[in-house]
Coordinates of C-alpha atoms in Angstrom, one line a residue:
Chain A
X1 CA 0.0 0.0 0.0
X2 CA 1.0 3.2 -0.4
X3 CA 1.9 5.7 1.9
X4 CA -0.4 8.4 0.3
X5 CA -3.3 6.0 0.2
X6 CA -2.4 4.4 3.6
X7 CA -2.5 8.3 5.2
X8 CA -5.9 8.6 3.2
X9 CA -7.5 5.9 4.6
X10 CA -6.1 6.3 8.1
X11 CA -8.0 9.6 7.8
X12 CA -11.4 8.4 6.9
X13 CA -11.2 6.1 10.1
X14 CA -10.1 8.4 12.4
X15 CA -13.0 11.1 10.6
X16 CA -15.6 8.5 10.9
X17 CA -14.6 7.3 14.5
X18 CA -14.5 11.3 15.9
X19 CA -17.9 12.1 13.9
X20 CA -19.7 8.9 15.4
X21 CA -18.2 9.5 18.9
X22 CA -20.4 12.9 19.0
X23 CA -22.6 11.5 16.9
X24 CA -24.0 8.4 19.2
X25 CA -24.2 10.8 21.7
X26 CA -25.9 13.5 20.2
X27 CA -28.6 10.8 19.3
X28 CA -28.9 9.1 23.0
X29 CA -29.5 12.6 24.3
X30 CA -32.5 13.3 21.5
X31 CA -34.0 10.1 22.1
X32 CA -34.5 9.1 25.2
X33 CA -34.9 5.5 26.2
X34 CA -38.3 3.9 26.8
X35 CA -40.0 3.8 30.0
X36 CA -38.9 1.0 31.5
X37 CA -40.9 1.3 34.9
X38 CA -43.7 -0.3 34.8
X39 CA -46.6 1.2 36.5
X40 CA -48.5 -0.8 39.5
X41 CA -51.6 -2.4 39.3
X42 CA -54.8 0.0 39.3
X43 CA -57.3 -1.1 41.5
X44 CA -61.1 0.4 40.7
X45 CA -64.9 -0.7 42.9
X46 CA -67.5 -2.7 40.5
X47 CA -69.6 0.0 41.9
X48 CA -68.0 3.1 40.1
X49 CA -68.9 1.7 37.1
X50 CA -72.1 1.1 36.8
X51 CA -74.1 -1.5 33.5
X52 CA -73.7 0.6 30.5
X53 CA -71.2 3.0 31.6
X54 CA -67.2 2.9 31.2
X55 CA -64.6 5.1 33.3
X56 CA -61.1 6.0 32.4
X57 CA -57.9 5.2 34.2
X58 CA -53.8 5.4 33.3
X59 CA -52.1 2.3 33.8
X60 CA -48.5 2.2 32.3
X61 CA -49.3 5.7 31.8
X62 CA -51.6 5.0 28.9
X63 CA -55.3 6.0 29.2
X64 CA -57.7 3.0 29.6
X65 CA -61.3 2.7 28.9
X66 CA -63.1 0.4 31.4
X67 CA -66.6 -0.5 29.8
X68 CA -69.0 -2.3 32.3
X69 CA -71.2 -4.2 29.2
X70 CA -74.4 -5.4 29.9
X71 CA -74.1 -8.7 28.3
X72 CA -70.0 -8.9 28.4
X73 CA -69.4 -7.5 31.2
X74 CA -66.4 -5.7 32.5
X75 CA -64.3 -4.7 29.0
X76 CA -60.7 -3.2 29.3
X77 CA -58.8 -1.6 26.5
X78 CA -56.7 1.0 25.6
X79 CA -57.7 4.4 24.2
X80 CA -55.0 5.1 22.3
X81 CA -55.6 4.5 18.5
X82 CA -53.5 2.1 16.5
X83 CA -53.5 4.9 13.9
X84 CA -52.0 8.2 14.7
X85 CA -52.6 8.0 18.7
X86 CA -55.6 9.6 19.1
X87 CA -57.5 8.5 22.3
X88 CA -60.9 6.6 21.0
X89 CA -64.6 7.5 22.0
X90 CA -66.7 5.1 23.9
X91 CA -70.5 5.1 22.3
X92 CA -72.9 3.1 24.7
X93 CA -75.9 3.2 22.0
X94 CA -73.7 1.2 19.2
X95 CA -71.1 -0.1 21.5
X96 CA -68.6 1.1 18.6
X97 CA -65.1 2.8 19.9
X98 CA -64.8 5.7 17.6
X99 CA -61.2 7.6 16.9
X100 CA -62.5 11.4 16.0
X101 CA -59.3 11.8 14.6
X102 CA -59.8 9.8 11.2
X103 CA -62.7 7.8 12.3
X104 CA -61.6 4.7 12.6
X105 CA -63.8 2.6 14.6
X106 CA -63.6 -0.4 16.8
X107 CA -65.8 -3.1 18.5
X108 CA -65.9 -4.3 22.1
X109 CA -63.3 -6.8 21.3
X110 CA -60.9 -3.7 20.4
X111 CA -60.9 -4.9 16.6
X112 CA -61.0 -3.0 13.7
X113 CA -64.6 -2.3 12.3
X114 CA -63.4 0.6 9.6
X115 CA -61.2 3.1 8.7
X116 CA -57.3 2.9 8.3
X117 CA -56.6 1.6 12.0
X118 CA -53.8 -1.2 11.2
X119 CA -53.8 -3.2 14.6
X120 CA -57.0 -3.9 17.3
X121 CA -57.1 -1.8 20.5
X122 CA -54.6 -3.1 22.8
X123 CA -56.8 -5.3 25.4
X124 CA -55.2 -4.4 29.0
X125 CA -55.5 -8.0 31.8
X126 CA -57.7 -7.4 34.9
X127 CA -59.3 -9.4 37.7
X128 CA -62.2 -9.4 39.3
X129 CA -61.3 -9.7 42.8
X130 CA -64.8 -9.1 45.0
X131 CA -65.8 -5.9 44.9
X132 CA -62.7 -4.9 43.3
X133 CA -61.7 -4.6 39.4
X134 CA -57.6 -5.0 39.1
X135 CA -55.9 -3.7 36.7
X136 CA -52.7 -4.8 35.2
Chain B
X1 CA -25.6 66.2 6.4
X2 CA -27.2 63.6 4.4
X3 CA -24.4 64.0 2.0
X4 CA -21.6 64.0 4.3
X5 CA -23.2 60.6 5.5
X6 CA -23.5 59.3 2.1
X7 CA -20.3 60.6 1.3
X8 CA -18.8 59.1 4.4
X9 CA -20.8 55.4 3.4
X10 CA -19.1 55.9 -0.4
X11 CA -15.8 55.6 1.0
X12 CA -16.2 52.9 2.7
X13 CA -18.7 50.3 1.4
X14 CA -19.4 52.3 -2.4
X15 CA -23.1 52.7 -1.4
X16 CA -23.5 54.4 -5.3
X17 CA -21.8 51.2 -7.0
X18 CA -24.0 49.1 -4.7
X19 CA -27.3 50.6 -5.8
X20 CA -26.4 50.8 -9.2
X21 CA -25.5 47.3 -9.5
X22 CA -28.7 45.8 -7.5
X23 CA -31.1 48.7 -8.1
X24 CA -31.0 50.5 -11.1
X25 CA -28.7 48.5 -13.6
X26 CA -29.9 45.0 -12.0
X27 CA -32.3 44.3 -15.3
X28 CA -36.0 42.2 -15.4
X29 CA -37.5 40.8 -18.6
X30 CA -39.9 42.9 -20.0
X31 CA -42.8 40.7 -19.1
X32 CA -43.1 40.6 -16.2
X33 CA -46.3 40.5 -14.2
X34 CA -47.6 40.7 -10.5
X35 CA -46.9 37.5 -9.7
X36 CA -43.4 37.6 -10.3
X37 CA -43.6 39.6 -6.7
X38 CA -44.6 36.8 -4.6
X39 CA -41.5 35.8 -3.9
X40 CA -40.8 39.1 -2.5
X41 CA -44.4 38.7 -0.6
X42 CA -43.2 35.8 1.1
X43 CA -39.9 37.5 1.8
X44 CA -42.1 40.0 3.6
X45 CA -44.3 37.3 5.0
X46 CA -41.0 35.7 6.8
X47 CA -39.7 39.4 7.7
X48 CA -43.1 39.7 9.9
X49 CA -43.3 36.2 11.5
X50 CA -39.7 37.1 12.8
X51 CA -40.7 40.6 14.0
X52 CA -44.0 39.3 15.9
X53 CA -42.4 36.2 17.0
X54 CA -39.3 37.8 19.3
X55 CA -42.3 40.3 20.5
X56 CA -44.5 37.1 21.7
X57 CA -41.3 35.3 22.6
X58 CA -40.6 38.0 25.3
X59 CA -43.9 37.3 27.3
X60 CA -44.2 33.4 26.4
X61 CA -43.3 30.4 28.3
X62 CA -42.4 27.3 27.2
X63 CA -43.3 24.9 29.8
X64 CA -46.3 22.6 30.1
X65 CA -47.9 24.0 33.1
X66 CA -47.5 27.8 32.1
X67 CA -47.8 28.2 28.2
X68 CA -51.3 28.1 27.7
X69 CA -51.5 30.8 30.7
X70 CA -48.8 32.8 29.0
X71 CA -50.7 32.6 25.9
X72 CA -53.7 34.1 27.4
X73 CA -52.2 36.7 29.0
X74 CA -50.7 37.6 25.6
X75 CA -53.8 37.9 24.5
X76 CA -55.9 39.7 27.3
X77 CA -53.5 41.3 29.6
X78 CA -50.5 42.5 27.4
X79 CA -50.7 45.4 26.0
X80 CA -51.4 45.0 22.1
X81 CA -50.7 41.5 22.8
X82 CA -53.4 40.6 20.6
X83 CA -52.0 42.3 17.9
X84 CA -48.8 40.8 17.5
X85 CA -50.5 36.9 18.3
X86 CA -52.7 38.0 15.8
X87 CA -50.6 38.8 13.6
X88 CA -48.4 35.8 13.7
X89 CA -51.2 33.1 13.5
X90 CA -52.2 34.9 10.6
X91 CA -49.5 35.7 8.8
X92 CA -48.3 31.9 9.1
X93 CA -51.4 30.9 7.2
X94 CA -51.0 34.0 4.9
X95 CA -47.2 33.1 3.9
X96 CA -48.0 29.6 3.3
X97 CA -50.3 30.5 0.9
X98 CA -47.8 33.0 -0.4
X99 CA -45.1 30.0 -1.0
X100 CA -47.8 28.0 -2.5
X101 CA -48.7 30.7 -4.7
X102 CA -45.5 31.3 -5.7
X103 CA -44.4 28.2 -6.8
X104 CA -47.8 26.7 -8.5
X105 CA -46.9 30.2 -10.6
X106 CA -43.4 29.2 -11.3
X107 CA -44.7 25.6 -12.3
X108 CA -47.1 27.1 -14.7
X109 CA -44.3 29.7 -16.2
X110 CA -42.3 26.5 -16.7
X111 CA -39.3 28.3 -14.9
X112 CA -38.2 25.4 -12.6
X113 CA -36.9 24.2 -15.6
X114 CA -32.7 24.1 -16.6
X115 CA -30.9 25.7 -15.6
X116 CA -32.9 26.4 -12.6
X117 CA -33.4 22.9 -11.0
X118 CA -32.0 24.0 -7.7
X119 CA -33.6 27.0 -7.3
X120 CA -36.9 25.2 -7.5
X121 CA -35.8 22.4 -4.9
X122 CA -34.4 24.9 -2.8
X123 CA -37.8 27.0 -2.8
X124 CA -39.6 23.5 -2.0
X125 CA -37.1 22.9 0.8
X126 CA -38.2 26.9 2.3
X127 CA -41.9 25.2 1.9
X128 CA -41.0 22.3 3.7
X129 CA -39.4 24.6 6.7
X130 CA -42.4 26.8 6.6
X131 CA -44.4 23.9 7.3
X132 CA -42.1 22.9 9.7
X133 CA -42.6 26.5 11.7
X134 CA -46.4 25.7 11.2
X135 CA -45.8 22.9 12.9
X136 CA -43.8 23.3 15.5
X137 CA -45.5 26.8 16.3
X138 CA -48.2 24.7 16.4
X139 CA -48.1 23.2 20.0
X140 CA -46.8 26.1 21.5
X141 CA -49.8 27.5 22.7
X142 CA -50.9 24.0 24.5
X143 CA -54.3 23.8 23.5
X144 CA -56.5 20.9 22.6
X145 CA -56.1 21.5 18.4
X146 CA -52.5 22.3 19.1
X147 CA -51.6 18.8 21.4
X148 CA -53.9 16.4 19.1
X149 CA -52.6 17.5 16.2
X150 CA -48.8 17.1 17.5
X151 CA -49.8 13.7 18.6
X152 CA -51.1 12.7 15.1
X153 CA -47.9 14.3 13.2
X154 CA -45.7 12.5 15.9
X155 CA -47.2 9.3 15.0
X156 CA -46.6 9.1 11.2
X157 CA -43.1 7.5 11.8
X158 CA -44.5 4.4 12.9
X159 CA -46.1 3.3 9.8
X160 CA -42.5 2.5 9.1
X161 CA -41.1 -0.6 10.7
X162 CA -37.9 -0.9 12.5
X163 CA -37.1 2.8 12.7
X164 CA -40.8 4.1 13.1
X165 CA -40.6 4.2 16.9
X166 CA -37.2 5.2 17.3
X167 CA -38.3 8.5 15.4
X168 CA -41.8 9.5 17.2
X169 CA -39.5 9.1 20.6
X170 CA -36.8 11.3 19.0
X171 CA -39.4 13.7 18.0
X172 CA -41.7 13.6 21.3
X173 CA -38.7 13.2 23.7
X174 CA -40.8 9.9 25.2
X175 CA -43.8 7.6 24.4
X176 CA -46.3 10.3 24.3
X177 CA -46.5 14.0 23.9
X178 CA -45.3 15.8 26.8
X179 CA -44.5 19.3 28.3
X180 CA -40.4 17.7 26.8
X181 CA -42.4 17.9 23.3
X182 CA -43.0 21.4 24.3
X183 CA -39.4 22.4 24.8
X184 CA -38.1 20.2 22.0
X185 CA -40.8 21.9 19.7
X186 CA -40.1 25.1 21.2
X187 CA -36.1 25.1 20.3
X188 CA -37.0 23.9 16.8
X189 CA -39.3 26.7 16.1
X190 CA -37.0 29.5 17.8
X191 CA -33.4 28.2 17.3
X192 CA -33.2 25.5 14.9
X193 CA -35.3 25.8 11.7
X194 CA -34.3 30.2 11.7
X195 CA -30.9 29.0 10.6
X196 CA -31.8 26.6 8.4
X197 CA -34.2 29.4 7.0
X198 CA -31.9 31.4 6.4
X199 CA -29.4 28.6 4.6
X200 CA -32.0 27.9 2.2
X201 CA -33.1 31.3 1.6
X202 CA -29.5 32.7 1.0
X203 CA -29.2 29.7 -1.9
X204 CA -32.4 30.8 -3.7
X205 CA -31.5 33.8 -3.7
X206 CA -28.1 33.5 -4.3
X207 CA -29.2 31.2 -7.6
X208 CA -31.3 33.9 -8.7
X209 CA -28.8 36.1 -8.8
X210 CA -26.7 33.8 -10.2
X211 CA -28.8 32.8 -13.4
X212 CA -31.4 35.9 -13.7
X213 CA -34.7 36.3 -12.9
X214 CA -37.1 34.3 -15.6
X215 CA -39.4 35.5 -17.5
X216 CA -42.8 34.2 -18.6
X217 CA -42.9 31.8 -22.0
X218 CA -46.3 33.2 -22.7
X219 CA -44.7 36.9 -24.5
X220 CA -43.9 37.2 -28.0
X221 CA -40.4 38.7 -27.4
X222 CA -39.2 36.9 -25.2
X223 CA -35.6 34.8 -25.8
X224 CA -36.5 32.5 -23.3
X225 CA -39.0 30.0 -24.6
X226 CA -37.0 26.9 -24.4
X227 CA -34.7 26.3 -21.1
X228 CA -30.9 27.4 -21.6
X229 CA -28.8 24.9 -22.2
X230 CA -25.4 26.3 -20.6
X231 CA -24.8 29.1 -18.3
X232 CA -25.6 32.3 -19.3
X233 CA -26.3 34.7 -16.7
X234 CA -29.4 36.8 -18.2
X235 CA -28.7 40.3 -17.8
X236 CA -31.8 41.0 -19.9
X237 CA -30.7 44.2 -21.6
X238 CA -33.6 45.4 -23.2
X239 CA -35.3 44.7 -20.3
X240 CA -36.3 47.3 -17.7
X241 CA -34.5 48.3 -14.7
X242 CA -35.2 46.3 -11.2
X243 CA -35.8 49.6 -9.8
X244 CA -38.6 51.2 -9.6
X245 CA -40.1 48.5 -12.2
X246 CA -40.3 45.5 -11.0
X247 CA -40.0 47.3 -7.1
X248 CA -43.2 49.1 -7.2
X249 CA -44.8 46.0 -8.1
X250 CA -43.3 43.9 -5.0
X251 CA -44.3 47.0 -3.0
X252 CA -47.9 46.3 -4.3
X253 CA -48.2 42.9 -3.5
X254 CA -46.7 44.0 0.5
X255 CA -49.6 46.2 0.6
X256 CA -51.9 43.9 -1.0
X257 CA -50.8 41.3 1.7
X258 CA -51.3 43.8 4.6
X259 CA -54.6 44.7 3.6
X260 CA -55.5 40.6 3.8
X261 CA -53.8 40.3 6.9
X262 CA -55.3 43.3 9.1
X263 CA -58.8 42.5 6.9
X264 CA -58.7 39.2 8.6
X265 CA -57.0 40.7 12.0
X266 CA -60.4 43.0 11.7
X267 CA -63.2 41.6 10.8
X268 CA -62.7 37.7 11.6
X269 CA -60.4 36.9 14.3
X270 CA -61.6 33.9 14.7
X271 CA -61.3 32.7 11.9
X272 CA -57.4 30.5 12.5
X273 CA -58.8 30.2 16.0
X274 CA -61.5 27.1 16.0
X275 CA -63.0 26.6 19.8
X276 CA -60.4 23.6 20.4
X277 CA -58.0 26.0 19.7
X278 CA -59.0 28.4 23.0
X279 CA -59.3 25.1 25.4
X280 CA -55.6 24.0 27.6
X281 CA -54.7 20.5 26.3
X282 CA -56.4 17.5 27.9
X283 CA -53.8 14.2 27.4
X284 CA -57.3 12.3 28.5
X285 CA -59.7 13.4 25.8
X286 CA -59.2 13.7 21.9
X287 CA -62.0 16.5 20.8
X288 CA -64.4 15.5 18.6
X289 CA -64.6 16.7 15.2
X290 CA -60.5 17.7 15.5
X291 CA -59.2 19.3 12.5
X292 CA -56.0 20.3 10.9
X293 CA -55.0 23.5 9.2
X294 CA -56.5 24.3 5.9
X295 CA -53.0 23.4 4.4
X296 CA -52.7 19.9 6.2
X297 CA -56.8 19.1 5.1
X298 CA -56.0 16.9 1.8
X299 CA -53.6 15.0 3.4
X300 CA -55.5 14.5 6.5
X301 CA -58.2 13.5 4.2
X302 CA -55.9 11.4 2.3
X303 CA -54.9 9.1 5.4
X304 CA -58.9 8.9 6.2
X305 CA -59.6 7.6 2.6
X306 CA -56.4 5.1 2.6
X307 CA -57.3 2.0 4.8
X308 CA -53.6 1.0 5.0
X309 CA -51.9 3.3 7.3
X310 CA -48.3 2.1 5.6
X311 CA -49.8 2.7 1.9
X312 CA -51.1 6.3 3.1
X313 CA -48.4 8.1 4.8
X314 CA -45.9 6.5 2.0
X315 CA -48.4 7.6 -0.6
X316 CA -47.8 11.1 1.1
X317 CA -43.9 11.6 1.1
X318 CA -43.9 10.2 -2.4
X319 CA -46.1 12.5 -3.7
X320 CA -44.3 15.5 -1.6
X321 CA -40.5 13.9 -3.4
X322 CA -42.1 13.9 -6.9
X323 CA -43.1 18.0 -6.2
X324 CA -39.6 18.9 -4.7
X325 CA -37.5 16.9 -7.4
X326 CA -40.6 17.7 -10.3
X327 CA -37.9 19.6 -12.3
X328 CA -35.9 16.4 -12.8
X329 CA -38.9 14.5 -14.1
X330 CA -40.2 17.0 -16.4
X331 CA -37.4 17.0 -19.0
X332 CA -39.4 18.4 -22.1
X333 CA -38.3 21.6 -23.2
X334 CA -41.3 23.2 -24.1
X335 CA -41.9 25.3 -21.5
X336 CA -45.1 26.9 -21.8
X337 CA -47.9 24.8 -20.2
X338 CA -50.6 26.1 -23.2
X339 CA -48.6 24.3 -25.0
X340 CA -48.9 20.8 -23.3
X341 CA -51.9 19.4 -23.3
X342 CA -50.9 16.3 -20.8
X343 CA -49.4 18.2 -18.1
X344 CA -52.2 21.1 -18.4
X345 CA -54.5 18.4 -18.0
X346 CA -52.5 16.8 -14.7
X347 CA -52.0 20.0 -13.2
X348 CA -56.2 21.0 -13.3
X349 CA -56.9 17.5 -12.2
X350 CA -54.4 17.6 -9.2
X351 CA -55.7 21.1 -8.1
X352 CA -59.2 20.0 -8.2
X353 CA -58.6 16.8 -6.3
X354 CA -56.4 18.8 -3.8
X355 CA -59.7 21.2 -3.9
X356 CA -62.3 18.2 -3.7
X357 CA -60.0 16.7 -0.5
X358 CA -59.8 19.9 1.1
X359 CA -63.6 20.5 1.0
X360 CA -64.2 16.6 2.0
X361 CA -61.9 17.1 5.2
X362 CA -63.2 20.3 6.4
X363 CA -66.8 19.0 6.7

């Protein structure tokens, strides 16, 4: 090799190697990591949420719809649209879950029914524990 | 005394050679018309964002628990505070329509085409940073529209796999958007896109300079009918002077764009300020019947009318590549539109689809 190429290349490492060690981080101080603490569970009485009503709680700081159903019961899912992250509606006359964002809607289930949603609601575990709805 | 100053500036920076060369020997084609002044109009447009902007960035705070307050106190308890809020929401909406204008004109003059590539990609890269003040200006004020709308911007990189959630966290500063999306919005809109701004705006005009200010294919006289070939800077000499010519017209279209401005300051404040718009942002409810701008509408409707959200929001940056980089894929050298039946008939179909989609979304 010679030395004129050898000196050349010998740059380019040493010009990648400083650029990416300001580079890397540059981008771990933009984007931060996820959150990795996971929330507690969220406990709730059967009696706040009375047949054909639904209540809202965080959990893993995302919003959750609780729908007490008269036929299905207790329902949980998460608000947040598949979409764009819009939080979804709760109608209790059509039991449809409707994004007013681009109105995509969505069945007690949490799946799709129409619009450009690409994945069901996300369906969030709970107990019944007595009086008690866990959540989580 | 004014002479003494002017003869003190001639000495030192040659104030006469500088007029002379920009002002009053700097030639334009002969026809010209009014809306070879839009660029200038959106020149003017930037000149008052900037002005109104420091004045609402000494009374503003950007953090989550205080910037809608701030905001309100703009409006109601500092003096003329209106005014210059005012005048900023509207005169964002105003100079996007100004860029718009501007270069739907310069696509039907056919002067995006060689030599002047770049200076049309350049222009679409100031659009691009416009919308990118719209934007981030957007969530500043904290409201309902203002958070909702971040949230569904902040979520088109995850149609893409991989990367797609690596680039809404980048962008929100976490999972979801925050009072950190408010500071991170906040230093783009005040300290990262200005400089940008004023990269891009320095190479459009520099190129303009550089190559001479086109004129329109549609005049008999005119030399330039078919795109130049090799560089020729076109000095147009038996054109007319810059100044007071083609001047008085660009000072036309600054009043013309005052008048809409304080019309719209006057008579229908409300009218950029929907009622989501005047409510603090709720992270628990998503408003009904949430809209975007009037400039974001076709897209919005766009991603309603796409069931795949993959398909829509790559349908989206395709369509905004083939726009910026349009120069390189038009390679016919005709240049007058009346003369090309096709891209006449593209051009009427894409506005009233844009039209029809706009319409569509707002209702």
């Amino acid at each position: 090799m010679r030395r004129r190429t050898f000196l050349r290349s010998l740059l380019a490492v040493c010009g990648t190697l400083s650029f990416a060690s300001f580079a890397y981080p540059l981008l771990r101080f933009l984007a931060p990591p996820g959150d990795t603490d996971k929330e507690k569970k969220v406990t709730l009485a059967k009696k706040d949420i009375p047949v054909g009503t639904s209540r809202v709680v965080l959990f893993d700081q995302k919003p959750v719809i609780v729908i007490n159903h008269q036929e299905k019961g207790f329902i949980a899912l998460s608000k947040v649209c598949t979409h764009l992250g819009c939080l979804v509606e709760f109608n209790p006359a059509t039991d449809i879950l409707l994004c007013p964002c681009h109105a995509g809607t969505y069945d007690l289930e949490g799946n799709v029914l129409s619009g450009p949603p690409p994945r069901p609601l996300a369906k969030i575990p709970f107990k019944v524990e007595g009086e008690q709805l866990v959540i989580g | 005394m004014v002479k003494r100053i002017r003869d003190w500036l001639e000495v030192r920076i040659g104030l006469d050679e500088l007029i002379r060369q920009n002002l009053t020997e700097y030639r334009v084609p002969k026809h010209i018309n009014l809306f070879h002044a839009l660029g200038a109009v959106a020149v003017v447009g930037y000149v008052i964002q900037v002005i109104t902007g420091i004045c609402l960035l000494i009374y503003y705070i950007p953090h989550a628990d205080h910037a809608f307050r701030s905001v309100q106190d703009i409006m109601t308890k500092v003096p003329y505070g209106w005014l210059f809020r005012q005048m900023h929401v509207v005169g964002s909406n105003l100079l996007i329509t100004a860029v718009l204008l501007h270069m739907v004109t310069i696509f039907l003059m056919g002067n995006y085409k060689r030599p002047r590539e770049l200076t049309w990609v350049s222009g679409g890269m100031l659009l691009i940073i416009t919308l990118g003040f719209g934007l981030s200006g957007y969530l500043l004020p904290w409201t309902q529209l203002s958070y909702w709308a971040t949230t569904v911007v902040t979520s088109i990189p995850t149609a893409f796999p991989v990367v797609g959630d690596f680039f809404t966290r980048l962008l929100r500063g976490g999972n979801y958007v925050t009072g950190i999306t408010l500071t991170r919005f906040f230093a783009v809109h005040v300290s990262i896109l200005p400089p940008l701004f004023v990269l891009f705006i320095a190479l459009h005009i520099a190129l303009i300079r550089r190559i001479g200010l086109s004129a329109t294919p549609f005049g008999k006289s005119d030399e330039e009918k078919r795109p130049l070939t090799e560089y020729r800077k076109k000095t147009h000499p038996h054109g007319h002077p810059y100044y007071p010519y083609l001047f008085q017209r660009q000072v036309l279209m600054g009043i013309m764009y005052f008048i809409v401005m304080f019309a719209i300051v006057t008579f229908a404040p409300t009218f950029f300020f929907p009622e989501e718009a005047t409510v603090p942002a709720d992270a628990f409810q998503t408003p009904e019947n949430i809209r975007p701008e009037w400039y974001l509408l076709a897209p919005y409707q766009m991603l309603k009318l796409i069931p795949n959200k993959f398909l829509g929001i790559l349908m989206q940056i395709i369509l905004l590549a083939v726009f910026i980089f349009w120069p390189f894929l038009d390679t016919h050298k005709e240049k007058n539109i009346l003369k090309r039946p096709i891209l006449r008939g593209v051009f009427i179909v894409i506005m009233i689809s844009l039209v029809i989609l706009m319409w569509w979304g707002r209702r």
